[in-house]
Amino acid sequence: MRKERSGAELIRGVLDGNRLALARAISYVEDDHAGAREILDALYPHTGRAHLIGVTGAPGTGKSTLVTALTRSYRERGERVAVLAVDPSSPFTGGALLGDRVRMTALSGDPGVFIRSMATRGHLGGLAAATADALLLLDAAGFERILVETVGVGQAEVEIAGTAHTTVVVEAPGLGDEVQAIKAGVMEIADIFVVNKADRPGVERTVSALEMMLEQKRGGPRTMRHHGRAMSVTLPDPAQVENGWTIPVLKSVATGGEGIPAVCERIDAHRVWLQSSGALTLRENARILYTLEKMVDAALRRRIGQTLLDARMTELVVAIRQRALGPHEAVDQIVGQIIGL
Amino acid sequence: MRKERSGAELIRGVLDGNRLALARAISYVEDDHAGAREILDALYPHTGRAHLIGVTGAPGTGKSTLVTALTRSYRERGERVAVLAVDPSSPFTGGALLGDRVRMTALSGDPGVFIRSMATRGHLGGLAAATADALLLLDAAGFERILVETVGVGQAEVEIAGTAHTTVVVEAPGLGDEVQAIKAGVMEIADIFVVNKADRPGVERTVSALEMMLEQKRGGPRTMRHHGRAMSVTLPDPAQVENGWTIPVLKSVATGGEGIPAVCERIDAHRVWLQSSGALTLRENARILYTLEKMVDAALRRRIGQTLLDARMTELVVAIRQRALGPHEAVDQIVGQIIGL
């Protein structure tokens, strides 16, 4: 039996860096628990200190091992590290946890490391919104580095990675076709490329392919990080500032730790650049706007779900099936009900 | 220059089966044209005659070739056929059209065949909602069979296929791992399995794997086609009726036409079963409810987009960044604005 704790207790616990309180608070967020809101509101003023590092890449690139190696490096410097593994495909696969076994063995027992996997618990919740809330909790708990690991195979994942301050995209040799497949989305969000498994044949080809794509991109127009149309209208255009950062292509063998110091150094350099160039403010704007959009969407979806559960829906469905009512007319009625017209 | 046509002209044109009018009306739907709504409302009473056949499968299974072969068979019987190719991944890849080149060569010039590719034109539109509207138009235009082709690699695609009356899932030998990967979602929606490219080695292994999975499924609980929680609450449970259909595993070599008559025969048998068992009504309920959910979601997303474009958003973002306002408090304000509180 889990003991129920009061909101005030959990808030204090998270601020004190208490692991159990933090775990419980994240579960509240995942489960849409009624108590989550009070905790999030109270903790928000205590956030904004953590460096959010997104790590994304296709399955097989060794991104979990890289995350583990980075975590170790930060720990050697005495920094507290949280790892949030987000798997957007999990409602489908039943919740495969990203590389958790690898990490558990390597990092277990270290009180300065907190590892958590996130999965959607139902369509309506919204993984992006839940992830944003979990990041908020980890930030409030005082973790200096938060590594957000996502599988880079689709748009949702790319977008989650894109909400980080610094995004590391992991590649591996011998996945040649895939470089092509992912470049459209991933080229837009990468701050740093790491070609992991660099002891395998074909590594130079992968590096050159990435460098060629980066070269082409530099020549063309830059349309980075416009999460939703809103960005370009009401907020300054990040593209004007972000030209000051040169995206590096690094090599690593994460299992042996080779190349990891250079990856850490570039991540640090990116953070320094974000702060000195003013890009950090723009990224924060984009992150906030993107998160708001997802949260508003989740809130409205919850209302849609409730409305569709309404007994009156059965009548609408039957009327539509019998062609007495068009679906768009029904949508007008439902939207009217949701927005209280 | 395209001539502007009045709504009444387009409505008449679609009902007459005029191809240009139909193409224009579908473009209206894709583009969220102001005139789309009038057309859809007027045509809806003229729908409900078409047999909607979903065809889904991973890339490389030859599903476009199978769709072409099925189309030919229906044409030989004198039936009018529409093919709607839906590619949910297209905002990412830039709009690769499913097997269009294959089909164009094989079927071009036949006035009884209409082929169209759908893609999302922006995040907010909602591919599922646009697809539902396009199906409505094709149905009103008098096509007896409408083949909806989707790439079966994720959840959205599976759901689109699941809105058909009869869903054909295409597999191919030698994609062994993939059978495992897709089974979770695809097993739930398949009415008929076709192992295409059956002249390749390993065909019997693929057939047995599918049959084994079906056997396991028959032993376990059946939770088919509950699109959203609403189904199980307000409408009769389809699982009670759908036990009367045995999902077959067929073999074909679509390029040579082998096995195609058997696939056609099973599709026909499924339709007869749907009608005689009463399952058709339940599927129509599920289809309508699913479509309504997507359409309501799309309508509300449009409102979110408009609200986020509001100049006041900049203030909210700045307040959040400065930790003067929590994101959830901002969401309350935005939702309040959207629903007019």
XYZ file of N, CA and C in Angstrom, chain A residues 37 40-41 44-49 91-93 123-124 129 133 136 139 153-155 158-159 181-182 184-186 229-230 233-235 280-282 284-289 291-297 299-306 308-311 313-314 316-332 334-335 338-341, chain B residues 37 40-41 44-49 91-93 123-124 129 133 136 139 153-155 158-159 181-182 184-186 229-230 233-235 280-282 284-289 291-297 299-306 308-311 313-314 316-332 334-335 338-341:
516
model
N -1.962 19.532 -10.101
C -2.002 20.944 -10.433
C -1.440 21.834 -9.318
N 2.364 21.547 -9.240
C 3.024 22.204 -10.370
C 2.997 23.722 -10.209
N 1.858 24.244 -9.810
C 1.753 25.702 -9.625
C 2.720 26.185 -8.543
N 6.500 25.905 -9.831
C 6.971 26.589 -11.039
C 7.945 27.737 -10.769
N 7.685 28.575 -9.742
C 8.648 29.668 -9.488
C 10.051 29.167 -9.148
N 10.181 27.894 -8.783
C 11.496 27.352 -8.411
C 12.213 26.694 -9.589
N 11.702 26.912 -10.792
C 12.317 26.259 -11.954
C 13.107 27.270 -12.777
N 13.787 26.754 -13.796
C 14.512 27.636 -14.707
C 16.022 27.544 -14.529
N 16.468 26.669 -13.637
C 17.913 26.563 -13.411
C 18.554 25.433 -14.209
N 2.247 3.589 -26.491
C 0.877 3.066 -26.456
C 0.722 1.904 -27.428
N 1.607 1.858 -28.405
C 1.541 0.843 -29.439
C 2.282 -0.427 -29.033
N 3.478 -0.250 -28.491
C 4.314 -1.404 -28.174
C 4.033 -1.921 -26.770
N -4.866 8.028 -24.988
C -4.736 8.971 -26.087
C -4.919 10.421 -25.661
N -5.812 10.649 -24.725
C -6.244 12.013 -24.481
C -5.269 12.812 -23.630
N 2.554 17.256 -23.119
C 2.156 18.034 -21.949
C 2.666 17.370 -20.671
N 5.518 18.798 -17.849
C 5.295 18.859 -16.406
C 6.365 18.096 -15.640
N 9.465 20.096 -15.441
C 9.272 21.140 -14.431
C 9.600 20.592 -13.035
N 13.361 19.927 -12.637
C 14.032 21.219 -12.529
C 13.887 21.760 -11.100
N 12.121 8.707 -34.532
C 11.581 8.071 -35.715
C 10.383 8.801 -36.301
N 9.867 9.774 -35.612
C 8.687 10.463 -36.135
C 8.672 11.907 -35.725
N 7.579 12.535 -36.004
C 7.481 13.961 -35.793
C 7.334 14.313 -34.306
N 10.616 14.173 -32.471
C 11.460 15.292 -32.854
C 11.005 16.546 -32.119
N 9.702 16.707 -32.007
C 9.192 17.900 -31.350
C 9.504 17.898 -29.860
N 16.238 9.311 -44.396
C 14.842 9.311 -43.950
C 14.595 10.333 -42.852
N 15.566 10.469 -41.962
C 15.301 11.340 -40.820
C 15.745 12.767 -41.046
N 15.025 15.264 -42.815
C 14.067 16.361 -42.934
C 13.712 16.935 -41.569
N 13.350 16.064 -40.632
C 12.944 16.557 -39.328
C 14.111 16.866 -38.416
N 15.110 15.986 -38.463
C 16.150 16.037 -37.457
C 17.161 17.141 -37.738
N 2.683 28.006 -36.043
C 2.757 29.228 -36.828
C 2.967 30.460 -35.957
N 2.549 30.345 -34.697
C 2.546 31.524 -33.837
C 3.922 32.186 -33.721
N 5.009 35.057 -35.915
C 4.158 36.239 -35.928
C 4.401 37.131 -34.719
N 4.340 36.540 -33.524
C 4.331 37.389 -32.333
C 5.678 37.480 -31.628
N 6.596 36.584 -31.961
C 7.859 36.584 -31.241
C 9.016 36.754 -32.228
N 19.088 31.904 -25.821
C 18.397 31.182 -24.758
C 16.985 31.723 -24.549
N 16.876 33.045 -24.536
C 15.562 33.668 -24.347
C 14.612 33.258 -25.464
N 15.113 33.252 -26.679
C 14.266 32.883 -27.816
C 13.843 31.423 -27.735
N 13.603 29.686 -24.998
C 12.636 29.594 -23.901
C 11.251 30.023 -24.400
N 11.205 31.097 -25.161
C 9.929 31.522 -25.744
C 9.309 30.392 -26.567
N 10.120 29.803 -27.429
C 9.619 28.747 -28.317
C 9.156 27.537 -27.512
N 9.979 27.163 -26.521
C 9.640 26.046 -25.643
C 8.310 26.284 -24.931
N 8.151 27.484 -24.403
C 6.939 27.809 -23.647
C 5.717 27.796 -24.565
N 5.873 28.389 -25.729
C 4.757 28.463 -26.661
C 4.342 27.066 -27.123
N 4.875 24.256 -25.529
C 4.286 23.550 -24.390
C 2.852 24.012 -24.139
N 2.644 25.319 -24.216
C 1.287 25.846 -24.023
C 0.332 25.240 -25.040
N 0.789 25.195 -26.295
C -0.063 24.657 -27.356
C -0.471 23.226 -27.029
N 0.505 22.411 -26.596
C 0.223 21.014 -26.270
C -0.690 20.910 -25.050
N -0.475 21.765 -24.075
C -1.276 21.698 -22.856
C -2.714 22.143 -23.114
N -2.856 23.178 -23.922
C -4.210 23.627 -24.267
C -4.923 22.530 -25.048
N -4.178 21.930 -25.975
C -4.743 20.844 -26.760
C -5.191 19.693 -25.854
N -5.988 19.851 -22.682
C -7.140 20.281 -21.878
C -8.426 20.203 -22.698
N -8.342 20.630 -23.949
C -9.546 20.595 -24.786
C -9.925 19.165 -25.158
N -8.909 18.317 -25.370
C -9.201 16.923 -25.672
C -9.944 16.265 -24.518
N -9.553 16.607 -23.309
C -10.251 16.065 -22.152
C -11.730 16.448 -22.210
N -11.965 17.687 -22.591
C -13.364 18.131 -22.724
C -14.073 17.392 -23.843
N -13.354 17.161 -24.962
C -13.962 16.404 -26.065
C -14.363 15.027 -25.568
N -13.453 14.371 -24.855
C -13.712 13.028 -24.339
C -14.949 12.998 -23.461
N -15.034 13.980 -22.555
C -16.196 14.041 -21.672
C -17.484 14.248 -22.471
N -18.055 13.469 -25.595
C -18.413 12.305 -26.398
C -18.991 11.181 -25.538
N -18.686 11.220 -24.253
C -19.257 10.217 -23.360
C -20.723 10.496 -23.059
N -21.132 11.706 -23.398
C -22.493 12.133 -23.118
C -23.510 11.216 -23.807
N -24.595 10.927 -23.114
C -25.606 10.026 -23.667
C -26.210 10.582 -24.964
N -24.766 11.749 -27.362
C -23.962 11.377 -28.517
C -24.582 10.225 -29.293
N -25.181 9.297 -28.578
C -25.793 8.154 -29.244
C -26.842 8.625 -30.254
N -26.922 11.511 -31.774
C -26.240 12.138 -32.907
C -25.709 11.077 -33.872
N -25.088 10.046 -33.312
C -24.508 8.995 -34.156
C -25.597 8.326 -34.992
N -26.698 8.012 -34.364
C -27.795 7.350 -35.084
C -28.338 8.272 -36.182
N -28.490 9.555 -35.842
C -29.006 10.519 -36.829
C -28.061 10.618 -38.029
N -26.763 10.591 -37.762
C -25.780 10.673 -38.851
C -25.847 9.410 -39.694
N -25.918 8.257 -39.034
C -25.952 6.994 -39.762
C -27.183 6.916 -40.666
N -28.277 7.485 -40.186
C -29.512 7.462 -40.986
C -29.584 8.616 -41.982
N -28.470 9.376 -42.080
C -28.377 10.503 -43.027
C -29.392 11.603 -42.732
N -29.865 11.660 -41.496
C -30.772 12.745 -41.117
C -29.993 13.993 -40.719
N -28.721 13.798 -40.421
C -27.870 14.892 -39.951
C -26.485 14.701 -40.560
N -25.905 15.777 -41.099
C -24.550 15.688 -41.648
C -23.520 15.738 -40.537
N -22.352 15.100 -40.735
C -21.352 15.092 -39.665
C -20.874 16.495 -39.280
N -20.794 17.393 -40.253
C -20.320 18.737 -39.906
C -21.346 19.495 -39.066
N -22.615 19.229 -39.325
C -23.641 19.839 -38.483
C -23.537 19.295 -37.058
N -23.249 17.993 -36.949
C -23.065 17.398 -35.627
C -21.854 17.999 -34.923
N -20.764 18.198 -35.690
C -19.561 18.791 -35.096
C -19.882 20.184 -34.553
N -20.649 20.952 -35.309
C -21.052 22.273 -34.811
C -21.767 22.156 -33.470
N -21.546 19.716 -31.269
C -20.643 19.247 -30.207
C -19.704 20.370 -29.776
N -19.121 21.060 -30.766
C -18.220 22.173 -30.438
C -18.990 23.222 -29.639
N -19.164 22.056 -26.165
C -17.880 22.137 -25.460
C -17.559 23.577 -25.076
N -17.766 24.495 -26.017
C -17.394 25.873 -25.714
C -18.569 26.647 -25.119
N -19.639 25.934 -24.837
C -20.727 26.537 -24.055
C -21.510 27.616 -24.775
N -21.717 27.423 -26.083
C -22.512 28.426 -26.812
C -24.003 28.165 -26.594
N -17.777 23.351 -46.846
C -18.834 22.980 -45.918
C -20.203 22.843 -46.593
N -20.288 19.612 -48.635
C -20.360 18.404 -47.810
C -21.749 18.228 -47.203
N -22.312 19.307 -46.708
C -23.656 19.231 -46.117
C -24.686 18.792 -47.165
N -24.126 14.966 -48.174
C -24.168 13.896 -47.182
C -25.379 12.963 -47.317
N -26.579 13.500 -47.554
C -27.727 12.594 -47.705
C -27.581 11.607 -48.871
N -26.672 11.887 -49.801
C -26.481 11.012 -50.955
C -25.386 9.975 -50.733
N -24.951 9.811 -49.492
C -23.871 8.855 -49.222
C -24.403 7.617 -48.526
N -23.519 6.640 -48.338
C -23.894 5.441 -47.602
C -24.036 4.223 -48.498
N -23.735 4.399 -49.798
C -23.868 3.264 -50.716
C -22.555 2.529 -50.952
N 3.797 14.972 -44.143
C 4.353 16.278 -43.770
C 5.846 16.182 -43.511
N 6.288 14.963 -43.225
C 7.679 14.727 -42.887
C 8.523 14.480 -44.132
N 8.011 13.652 -45.025
C 8.791 13.270 -46.194
C 8.580 14.245 -47.345
N -0.297 21.071 -39.708
C -0.589 20.299 -38.505
C -2.041 20.403 -38.063
N -2.596 21.579 -38.207
C -3.872 21.838 -37.557
C -5.056 21.234 -38.300
N -9.788 13.858 -40.386
C -11.006 14.604 -40.705
C -11.099 14.860 -42.210
N -13.954 13.401 -45.026
C -14.691 14.249 -45.967
C -14.479 13.795 -47.411
N -16.583 10.840 -48.121
C -17.963 11.293 -48.290
C -18.194 11.746 -49.751
N -18.119 8.751 -52.159
C -19.342 7.989 -51.961
C -20.508 8.669 -52.700
N 2.445 1.816 -40.510
C 3.626 1.857 -39.652
C 3.369 2.513 -38.304
N 2.232 3.111 -38.121
C 1.996 3.767 -36.839
C 0.541 3.720 -36.466
N 0.218 4.445 -35.445
C -1.119 4.374 -34.898
C -2.140 5.122 -35.763
N -3.183 3.122 -38.775
C -4.037 2.012 -38.379
C -5.456 2.521 -38.128
N -5.543 3.674 -37.499
C -6.860 4.214 -37.191
C -7.606 4.620 -38.455
N 6.452 -6.369 -34.911
C 6.357 -4.951 -34.565
C 4.954 -4.405 -34.781
N 4.321 -4.867 -35.843
C 3.040 -4.264 -36.156
C 1.866 -5.010 -35.551
N 0.616 -5.665 -32.733
C -0.211 -5.101 -31.666
C -1.356 -4.270 -32.237
N -1.027 -3.353 -33.150
C -2.068 -2.489 -33.678
C -2.876 -3.132 -34.784
N -2.171 -3.872 -35.640
C -2.793 -4.327 -36.870
C -3.708 -5.529 -36.640
N -12.855 5.830 -25.781
C -13.584 5.190 -24.689
C -15.087 5.205 -24.898
N -15.547 6.170 -25.686
C -16.984 6.378 -25.802
C -17.727 5.118 -26.256
N -19.255 2.685 -23.832
C -20.202 3.218 -22.867
C -21.589 3.412 -23.470
N -21.649 4.094 -24.597
C -22.965 4.508 -25.081
C -23.493 3.639 -26.210
N -22.631 2.837 -26.818
C -23.086 2.063 -27.971
C -22.840 0.579 -27.711
N -22.535 -4.378 -39.570
C -22.377 -3.154 -40.357
C -22.832 -1.923 -39.571
N -23.972 -2.059 -38.925
C -24.491 -0.932 -38.139
C -23.511 -0.537 -37.036
N -22.954 -1.535 -36.374
C -22.010 -1.241 -35.296
C -20.742 -0.586 -35.835
N -20.560 1.174 -38.546
C -20.921 2.535 -38.943
C -20.940 3.436 -37.704
N -21.502 2.945 -36.616
C -21.478 3.720 -35.368
C -20.047 4.079 -34.983
N -19.182 3.068 -35.005
C -17.793 3.284 -34.590
C -17.103 4.270 -35.530
N -17.326 4.074 -36.834
C -16.761 4.971 -37.846
C -17.206 6.412 -37.612
N -18.479 6.594 -37.376
C -19.035 7.936 -37.202
C -18.477 8.580 -35.934
N -18.452 7.797 -34.862
C -17.967 8.344 -33.596
C -16.493 8.726 -33.715
N -14.871 9.490 -36.454
C -14.760 10.643 -37.341
C -15.171 11.925 -36.628
N -16.255 11.853 -35.871
C -16.698 13.033 -35.117
C -15.603 13.507 -34.178
N -14.975 12.540 -33.500
C -13.927 12.895 -32.550
C -12.806 13.650 -33.260
N -12.412 13.139 -34.429
C -11.326 13.780 -35.182
C -11.749 15.151 -35.692
N -12.992 15.246 -36.128
C -13.465 16.518 -36.680
C -13.602 17.578 -35.588
N -14.112 17.156 -34.430
C -14.222 18.099 -33.317
C -12.824 18.554 -32.903
N -11.914 17.596 -32.850
C -10.539 17.921 -32.493
C -9.946 18.926 -33.480
N -11.560 21.028 -35.374
C -12.231 22.326 -35.221
C -11.660 23.092 -34.031
N -11.427 22.373 -32.935
C -10.897 23.042 -31.746
C -9.443 23.451 -31.939
N -8.673 22.631 -32.672
C -7.288 22.993 -32.957
C -7.211 24.286 -33.759
N -8.140 24.430 -34.673
C -8.165 25.665 -35.449
C -8.353 26.868 -34.508
N -9.236 26.676 -33.530
C -9.454 27.750 -32.559
C -8.210 27.989 -31.713
N -7.513 26.893 -31.343
C -6.276 27.060 -30.567
C -5.283 27.876 -31.382
N -5.132 27.505 -32.658
C -4.193 28.211 -33.525
C -4.498 29.693 -33.595
N -5.779 30.017 -33.768
C -6.180 31.421 -33.837
C -5.868 32.139 -32.531
N -3.619 31.360 -30.284
C -2.183 31.507 -30.053
C -1.585 32.606 -30.932
N -2.265 32.936 -32.007
C -1.785 34.025 -32.855
C -2.058 35.392 -32.223
N -2.905 35.373 -31.222
C -3.297 36.613 -30.556
C -2.075 37.326 -29.969
N -2.070 38.629 -30.058
C -0.934 39.412 -29.561
C -0.741 39.234 -28.057
N -0.697 36.661 -26.448
C 0.129 35.492 -26.158
C 1.552 35.880 -25.795
N 2.083 36.886 -26.455
C 3.452 37.311 -26.177
C 3.611 37.673 -24.702
N 1.824 36.532 -22.214
C 1.765 35.308 -21.418
C 3.112 34.588 -21.438
N 3.700 34.482 -22.634
C 4.975 33.769 -22.763
C 6.051 34.453 -21.928
N 6.105 35.755 -21.998
C 7.116 36.494 -21.228
C 6.885 36.301 -19.731
N 5.624 36.356 -19.311
C 5.310 36.174 -17.886
C 5.716 34.784 -17.415
N 5.508 33.788 -18.264
C 5.885 32.421 -17.892
C 7.404 32.304 -17.810
N 8.085 32.886 -18.792
C 9.547 32.789 -18.816
C 10.147 33.445 -17.578
N 9.501 34.512 -17.136
C 10.011 35.218 -15.953
C 9.493 34.614 -14.651
N 8.795 33.478 -14.763
C 8.264 32.767 -13.594
C 7.245 33.591 -12.815
N 6.618 34.552 -13.473
C 5.563 35.327 -12.813
C 4.230 34.609 -12.921
N 4.140 33.685 -13.863
C 2.886 32.971 -14.121
C 3.235 31.517 -14.441
N 2.502 30.578 -13.829
C 2.734 29.166 -14.120
C 2.087 28.780 -15.433
N 2.649 27.786 -16.141
C 2.063 27.404 -17.431
C 0.612 26.927 -17.312
N 0.293 26.247 -16.225
C -1.079 25.755 -16.106
C -2.072 26.895 -15.878
N -1.611 27.927 -15.185
C -2.477 29.098 -15.020
C -2.703 29.770 -16.379
N -1.636 29.796 -17.186
C -1.771 30.363 -18.537
C -2.733 29.538 -19.383
N -2.619 28.209 -19.262
C -3.517 27.331 -20.016
C -4.971 27.615 -19.636
N -5.221 27.791 -18.345
C -6.578 28.132 -17.903
C -7.069 29.401 -18.605
N -6.012 30.654 -21.465
C -6.185 30.446 -22.906
C -7.447 29.630 -23.178
N -7.614 28.541 -22.419
C -8.816 27.720 -22.598
C -10.052 28.569 -22.337
N -10.705 30.541 -25.366
C -11.219 29.733 -26.476
C -12.682 29.375 -26.255
N -13.004 28.959 -25.036
C -14.382 28.526 -24.818
C -15.253 29.676 -24.330
N -14.698 30.869 -24.361
C -15.523 32.061 -24.142
C -16.038 32.228 -22.728
N -15.248 31.826 -21.757
C -15.696 32.010 -20.362
C -15.456 33.455 -19.911
